[in-house]
Coordinates of C-alpha atoms in Angstrom, one line a residue:
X1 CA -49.2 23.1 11.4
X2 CA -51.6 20.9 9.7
X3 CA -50.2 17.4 9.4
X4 CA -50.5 17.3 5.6
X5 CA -48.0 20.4 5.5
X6 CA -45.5 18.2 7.3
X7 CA -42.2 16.4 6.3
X8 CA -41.4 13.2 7.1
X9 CA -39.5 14.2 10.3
X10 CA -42.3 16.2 11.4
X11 CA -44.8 13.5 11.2
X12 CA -42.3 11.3 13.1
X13 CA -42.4 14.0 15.8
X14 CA -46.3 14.0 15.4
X15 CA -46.3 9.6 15.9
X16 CA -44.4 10.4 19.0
X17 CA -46.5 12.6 20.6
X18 CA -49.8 10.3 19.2
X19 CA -48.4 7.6 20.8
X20 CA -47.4 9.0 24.6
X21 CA -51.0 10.6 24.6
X22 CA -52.2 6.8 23.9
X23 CA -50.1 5.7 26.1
X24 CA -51.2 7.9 28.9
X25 CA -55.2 7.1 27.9
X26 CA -54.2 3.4 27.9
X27 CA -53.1 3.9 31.6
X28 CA -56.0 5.9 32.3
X29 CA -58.5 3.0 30.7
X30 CA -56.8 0.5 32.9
X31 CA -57.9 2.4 35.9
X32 CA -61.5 3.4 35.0
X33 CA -62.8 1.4 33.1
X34 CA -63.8 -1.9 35.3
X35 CA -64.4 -4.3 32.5
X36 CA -62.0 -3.7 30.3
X37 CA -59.3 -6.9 30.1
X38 CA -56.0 -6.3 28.4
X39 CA -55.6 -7.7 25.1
X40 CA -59.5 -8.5 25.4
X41 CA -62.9 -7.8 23.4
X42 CA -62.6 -4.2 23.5
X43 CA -65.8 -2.2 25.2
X44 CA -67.6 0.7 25.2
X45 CA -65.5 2.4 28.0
X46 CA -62.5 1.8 26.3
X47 CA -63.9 3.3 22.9
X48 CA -64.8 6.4 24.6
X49 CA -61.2 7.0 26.2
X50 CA -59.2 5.4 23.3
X51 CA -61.3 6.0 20.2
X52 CA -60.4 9.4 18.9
X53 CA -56.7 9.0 19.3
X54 CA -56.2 5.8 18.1
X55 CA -58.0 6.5 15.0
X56 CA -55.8 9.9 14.6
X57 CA -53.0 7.7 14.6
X58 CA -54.1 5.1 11.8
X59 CA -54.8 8.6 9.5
X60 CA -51.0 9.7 10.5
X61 CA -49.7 6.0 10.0
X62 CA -51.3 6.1 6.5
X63 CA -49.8 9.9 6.2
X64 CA -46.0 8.6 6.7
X65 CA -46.5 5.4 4.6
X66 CA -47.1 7.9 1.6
X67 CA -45.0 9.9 2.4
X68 CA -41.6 7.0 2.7
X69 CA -43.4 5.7 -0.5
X70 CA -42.8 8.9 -2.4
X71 CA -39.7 9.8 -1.5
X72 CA -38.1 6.5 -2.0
X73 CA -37.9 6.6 -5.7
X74 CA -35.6 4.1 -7.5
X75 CA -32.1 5.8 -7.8
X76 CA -29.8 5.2 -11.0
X77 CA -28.9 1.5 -12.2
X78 CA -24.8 1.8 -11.1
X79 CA -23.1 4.4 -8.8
X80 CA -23.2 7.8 -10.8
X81 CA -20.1 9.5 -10.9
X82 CA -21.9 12.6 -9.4
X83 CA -23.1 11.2 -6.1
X84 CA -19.8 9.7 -5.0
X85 CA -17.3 11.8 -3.3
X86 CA -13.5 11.1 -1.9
X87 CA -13.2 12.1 1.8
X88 CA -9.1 13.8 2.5
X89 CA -7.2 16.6 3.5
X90 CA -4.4 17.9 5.5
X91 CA -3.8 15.9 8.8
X92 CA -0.8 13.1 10.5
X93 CA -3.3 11.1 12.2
X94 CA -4.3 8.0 11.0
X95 CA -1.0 7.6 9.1
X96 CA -2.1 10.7 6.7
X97 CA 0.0 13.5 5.2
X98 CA -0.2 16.6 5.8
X99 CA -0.1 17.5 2.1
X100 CA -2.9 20.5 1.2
X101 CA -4.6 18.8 -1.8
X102 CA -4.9 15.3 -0.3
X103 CA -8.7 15.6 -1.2
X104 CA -7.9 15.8 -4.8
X105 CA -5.3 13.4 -5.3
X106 CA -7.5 10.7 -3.7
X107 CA -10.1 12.3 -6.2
X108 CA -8.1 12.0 -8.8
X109 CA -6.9 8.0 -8.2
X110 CA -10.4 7.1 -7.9
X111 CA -11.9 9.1 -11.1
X112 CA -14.0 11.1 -9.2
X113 CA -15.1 14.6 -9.3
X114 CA -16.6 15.5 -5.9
X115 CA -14.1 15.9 -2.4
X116 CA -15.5 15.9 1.1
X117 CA -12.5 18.3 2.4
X118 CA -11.5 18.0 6.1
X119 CA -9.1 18.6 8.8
X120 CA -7.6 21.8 7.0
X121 CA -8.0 25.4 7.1
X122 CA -10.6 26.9 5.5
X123 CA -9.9 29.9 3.8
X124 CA -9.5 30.7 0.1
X125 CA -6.0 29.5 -0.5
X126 CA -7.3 25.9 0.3
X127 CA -10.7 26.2 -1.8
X128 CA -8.5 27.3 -4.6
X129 CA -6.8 24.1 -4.9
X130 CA -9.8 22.7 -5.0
X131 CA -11.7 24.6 -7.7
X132 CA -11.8 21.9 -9.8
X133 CA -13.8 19.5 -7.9
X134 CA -17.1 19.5 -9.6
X135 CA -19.0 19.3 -5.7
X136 CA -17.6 20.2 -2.7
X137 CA -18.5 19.7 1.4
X138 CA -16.1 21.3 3.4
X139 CA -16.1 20.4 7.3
X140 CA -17.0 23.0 9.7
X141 CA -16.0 22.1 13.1
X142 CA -12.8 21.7 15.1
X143 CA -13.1 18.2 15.2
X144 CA -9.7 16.5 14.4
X145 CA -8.5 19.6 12.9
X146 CA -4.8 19.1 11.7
X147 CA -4.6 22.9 12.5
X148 CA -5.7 26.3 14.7
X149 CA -9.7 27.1 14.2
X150 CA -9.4 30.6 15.3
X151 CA -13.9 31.0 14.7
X152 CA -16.5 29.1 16.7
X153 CA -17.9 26.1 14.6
X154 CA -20.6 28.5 13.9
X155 CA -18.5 31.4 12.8
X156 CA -16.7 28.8 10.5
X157 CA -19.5 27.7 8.8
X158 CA -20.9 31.3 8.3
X159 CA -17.7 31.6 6.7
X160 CA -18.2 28.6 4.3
X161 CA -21.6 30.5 3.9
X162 CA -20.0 33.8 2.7
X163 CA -17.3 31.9 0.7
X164 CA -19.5 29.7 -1.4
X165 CA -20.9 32.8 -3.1
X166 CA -17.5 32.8 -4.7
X167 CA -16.6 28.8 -5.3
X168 CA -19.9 27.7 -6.4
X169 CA -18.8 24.2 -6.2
X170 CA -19.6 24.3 -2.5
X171 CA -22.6 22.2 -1.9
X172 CA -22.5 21.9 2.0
X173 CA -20.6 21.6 5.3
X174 CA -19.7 18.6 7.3
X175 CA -19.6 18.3 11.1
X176 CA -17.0 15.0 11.6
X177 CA -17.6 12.8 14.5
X178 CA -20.9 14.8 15.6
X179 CA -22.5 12.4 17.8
X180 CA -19.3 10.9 19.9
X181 CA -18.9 14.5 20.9
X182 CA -22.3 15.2 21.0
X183 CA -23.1 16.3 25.1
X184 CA -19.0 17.0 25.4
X185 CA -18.0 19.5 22.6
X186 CA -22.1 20.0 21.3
X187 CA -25.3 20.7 22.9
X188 CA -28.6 20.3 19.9
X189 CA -28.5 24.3 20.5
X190 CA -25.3 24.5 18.9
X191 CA -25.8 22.0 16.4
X192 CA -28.9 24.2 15.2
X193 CA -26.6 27.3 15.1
X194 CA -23.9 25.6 12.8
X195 CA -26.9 24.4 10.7
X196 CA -28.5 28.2 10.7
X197 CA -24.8 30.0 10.5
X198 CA -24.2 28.0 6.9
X199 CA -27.4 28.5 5.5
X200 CA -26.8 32.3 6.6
X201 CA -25.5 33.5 3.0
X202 CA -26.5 30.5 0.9
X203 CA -29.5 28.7 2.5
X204 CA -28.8 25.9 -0.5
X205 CA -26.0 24.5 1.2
X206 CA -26.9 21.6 2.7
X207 CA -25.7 20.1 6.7
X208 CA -24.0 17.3 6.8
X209 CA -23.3 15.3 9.9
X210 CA -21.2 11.3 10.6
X211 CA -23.0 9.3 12.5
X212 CA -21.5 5.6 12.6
X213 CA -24.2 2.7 12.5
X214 CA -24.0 2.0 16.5
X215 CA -25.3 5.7 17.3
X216 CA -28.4 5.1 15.5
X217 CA -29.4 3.5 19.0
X218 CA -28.7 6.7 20.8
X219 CA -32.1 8.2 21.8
X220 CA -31.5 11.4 20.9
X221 CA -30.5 10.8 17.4
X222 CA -34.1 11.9 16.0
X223 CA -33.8 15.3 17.2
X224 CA -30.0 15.4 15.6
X225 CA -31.0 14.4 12.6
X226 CA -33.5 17.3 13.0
X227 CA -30.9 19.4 12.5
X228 CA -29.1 17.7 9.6
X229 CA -29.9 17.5 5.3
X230 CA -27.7 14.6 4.9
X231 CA -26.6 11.4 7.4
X232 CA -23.1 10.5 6.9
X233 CA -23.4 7.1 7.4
X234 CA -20.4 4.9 8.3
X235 CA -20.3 1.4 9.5
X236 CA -17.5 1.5 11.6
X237 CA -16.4 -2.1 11.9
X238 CA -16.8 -4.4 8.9
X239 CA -18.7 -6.9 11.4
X240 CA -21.6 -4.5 10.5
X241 CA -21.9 -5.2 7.2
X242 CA -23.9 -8.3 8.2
X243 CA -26.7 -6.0 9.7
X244 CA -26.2 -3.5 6.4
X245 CA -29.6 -4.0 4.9
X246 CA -31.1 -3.5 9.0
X247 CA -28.3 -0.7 9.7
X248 CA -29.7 1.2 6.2
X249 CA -33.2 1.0 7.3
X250 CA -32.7 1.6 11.0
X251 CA -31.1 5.0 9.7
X252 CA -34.0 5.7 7.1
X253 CA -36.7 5.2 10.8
X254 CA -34.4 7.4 13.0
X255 CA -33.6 10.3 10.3
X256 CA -36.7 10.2 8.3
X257 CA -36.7 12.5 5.1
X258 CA -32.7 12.8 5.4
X259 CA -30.2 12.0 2.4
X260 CA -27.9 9.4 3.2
X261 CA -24.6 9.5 2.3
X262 CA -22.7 6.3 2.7
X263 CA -19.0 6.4 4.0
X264 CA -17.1 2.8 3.0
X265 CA -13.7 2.1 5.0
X266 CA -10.8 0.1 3.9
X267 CA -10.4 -0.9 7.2
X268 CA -11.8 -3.1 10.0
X269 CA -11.6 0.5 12.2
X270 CA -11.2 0.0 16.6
X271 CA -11.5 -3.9 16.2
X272 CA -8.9 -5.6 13.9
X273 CA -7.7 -2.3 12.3
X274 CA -6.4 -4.6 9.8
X275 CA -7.4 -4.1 6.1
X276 CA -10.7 -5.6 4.4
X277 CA -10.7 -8.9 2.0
X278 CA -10.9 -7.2 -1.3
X279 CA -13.6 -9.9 -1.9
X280 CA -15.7 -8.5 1.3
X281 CA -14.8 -5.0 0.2
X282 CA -16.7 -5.5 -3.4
X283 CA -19.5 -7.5 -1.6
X284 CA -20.5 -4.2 0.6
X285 CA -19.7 -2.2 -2.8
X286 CA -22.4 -4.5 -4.1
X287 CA -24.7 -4.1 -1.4
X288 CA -24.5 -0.1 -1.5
X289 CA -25.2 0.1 -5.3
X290 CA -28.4 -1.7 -4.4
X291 CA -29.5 0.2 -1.7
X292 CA -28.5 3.4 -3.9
X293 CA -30.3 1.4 -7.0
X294 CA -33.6 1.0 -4.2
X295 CA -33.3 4.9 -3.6
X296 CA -32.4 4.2 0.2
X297 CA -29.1 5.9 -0.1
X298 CA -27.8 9.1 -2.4
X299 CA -24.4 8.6 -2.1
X300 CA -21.0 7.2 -1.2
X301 CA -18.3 8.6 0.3
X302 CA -14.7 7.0 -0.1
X303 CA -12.0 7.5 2.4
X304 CA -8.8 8.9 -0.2
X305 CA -5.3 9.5 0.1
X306 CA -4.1 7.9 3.4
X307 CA -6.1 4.7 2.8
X308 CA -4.9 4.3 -0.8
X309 CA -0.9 4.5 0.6
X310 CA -2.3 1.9 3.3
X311 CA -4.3 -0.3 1.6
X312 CA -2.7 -0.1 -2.2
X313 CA -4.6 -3.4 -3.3
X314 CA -8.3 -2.5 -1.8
X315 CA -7.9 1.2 -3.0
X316 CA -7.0 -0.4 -6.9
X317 CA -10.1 -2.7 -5.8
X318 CA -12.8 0.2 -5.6
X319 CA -10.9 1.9 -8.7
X320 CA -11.6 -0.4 -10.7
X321 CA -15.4 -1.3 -9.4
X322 CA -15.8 2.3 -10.5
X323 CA -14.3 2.1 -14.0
X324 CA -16.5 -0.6 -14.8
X325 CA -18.9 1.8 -14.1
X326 CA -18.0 5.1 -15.6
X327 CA -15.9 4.2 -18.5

C-alpha cells in the first residue's frame, strides 16, 4: 500500500519499520565504515548506507505531521450534549443496583441523551428500555457481567450486530477492562474477531475499548488500538490529572487516528477510593472541555447511577457544569 493511501495508524506502523531498518544500517555503518565517528561530520560511507532511508523517513515524518494536522480540527466551544454519554447498568459491585435501567436513570439525572450500557444481558427486553437513548454502546464481553453470557465475546457482539438493524440508536460496542485482561481472558486474535463479529451486520458500528492512562506504557498498546475506533480513556486515580495534558497526548501517539472518549470518575479509584474535591472535579471538567475544544478528545463518558447514590454532592456538581451548558 502506497504510503499516501495510509491512515494514521498505518503510517505509525510504516515509522516503525523505517526506523528498525535505520537502526539496523546505523549498526551496520558502525562496523564498515572506518571513519565514521558517532555524532560526527557525517561522510561519504555513511551517506551511502544511511542516505536513502533516512531521507524516506523525513518524507513519512512530513506525511504524519499532515496527517495529525488534519484530523485535529477544533471541536465545539462547550461539551455538546451529543458527545457525552452516562456509563450504568445492572450489577452489585461497586455498591451498584442491580436495577435494569440504571443507564437511563443516570441519563436522565445528568440531562443526557446517550448511555454506554454494561454489565447486563443483552437481548431485546434490555434495549427496549433503552429506546429512548438518543446513542447507544452496548458492552460486548463478559467482563464484570452481573449475569450468565451464554455466546463467546464474539458471538455477543455479532449479536449486537444483528440487533442494531432493529434499535438504530446503537452506535457501537464496548469491550470493559480490555487491556488488564489482555494476555489472560484476550489474545489481539480475539480482539480482531470481536471487532470483525460487530461490524458483521452493520460495519457502522464502531469498537470501543477502556484502557486506563497507565496502560498507554504497555508495549503492545499500538497493535490494540489497531483493532479499536474509539479509546475509552480513563484516568484511574485522580493523581493523574496532573499528567492530563501528557496522558491526552501520550494516548493521541499510541492510538493514532482513534476517537477518544474520555471516562471522568467521582472517585480517587485503588488509591484513596474516597470521593473527589468538587473543586478538583470541575478543574478536570475544565481541562476536558479544552482538550474536546482543541479537537484531542470526542467525548466524555460519565459514570451514572451508583456514583450519583455515592457521591450525591460531586454528581449535582457535574449536573450543574452541564446545565450551564445545555440550558
Amino acid at each position: 500500500m502506497e504510503e499516501k493511501n495510509m491512515d494514521l495508524g498505518q503510517l505509525f506502523d510504516r515509522k516503525a519499520a523505517l526506523r528498525e531498518e535505520l537502526i539496523a544500517r546505523s549498526r551496520y555503518t558502525k562496523a564498515t565504515v572506518p571513519d565514521y565517528v558517532f555524532a560526527s561530520r557525517p561522510v561519504p560511507g555513511q551517506l551511502a548506507v544511511m542516505g536513502e532511508t533516512s531521507a524516506k523517513m523525513d518524507e513519512l515524518l512530513l506525511k504524519i505531521l499532515d496527517e495529525q494536522e488534519r484530523q485535529r480540527k477544533p471541536g465545539p466551544e462547550k461539551f455538546r450534549r451529543e458527545d457525552v454519554f452516562i456509563w450504568g447498568g445492572p450489577t452489585s459491585h461497586w455498591s451498584g443496583s442491580m436495577a435494569p435501567d440504571t443507564a437511563v436513570r443516570g441519563m436522565e439525572y445528568f440531562g443526557a441523551e446517550n448511555a454506554v450500557y454494561v454489565y447486563g444481558p443483552l437481548n431485546e427486553e434490555a434495549l427496549e428500555l433503552h429506546r429512548n437513548c438518543r446513542k447507544l454502546i452496548c458492552q460486548v464481553t463478559r467482563t464484570a457481567r452481573s449475569c450468565e453470557q451464554p455466546e463467546s465475546d464474539a458471538e455477543c457482539a455479532e449479536k449486537l450486530s444483528r440487533l442494531s438493524l432493529k434499535y438504530p440508536n446503537i452506535i457501537g460496542g464496548i469491550a470493559d477492562d480490555l487491556v488488564i485482561y489482555l494476555g489472560r481472558n484476550y489474545s489481539i486474535r480475539d480482539i480482531m474477531a470481536i471487532r470483525d463479529s460487530l461490524k458483521k451486520h452493520n460495519d457502522r458500528l464502531d469498537f470501543c475499548g477502556v484502557v486506563y492512562a497507565g496502560e498507554l506504557d504497555y508495549p503492545n498498546m499500538p497493535r490494540v488500538a489497531a483493532c479499536l475506533d474509539v479509546i475509552n480513556l480513563w484516568l484511574e486515580q485522580k493523581s493523574d490529572i496532573a499528567e492530563f495534558d501528557l496522558i491526552i497526548e501520550k494516548c493521541l501517539v499510541k492510538c493514532p487516528g482513534k476517537k477518544i472518549m474520555l471516562g471522568v470518575f467521582m472517585q480517587d479509584i485503588g488509591l484513596s477510593d474516597l470521593g473527589y474535591d468538587p473543586r478538583l472535579l470541575l478543574r478536570y471538567l475544565d481541562k476536558a472541555e479544552r482538550a474536546y475544544r482543541a479537537g484531542k478528545i470526542q467525548g466524555l463518558v460519565i459514570l451514572g447511577d451508583r456514583e450519583i447514590a455515592k457521591f450525591p454532592e460531586l454528581a449535582r456538581t457535574i449536573r450543574q457544569y452541564f446545565s450551564q451548558r445545555w440550558n
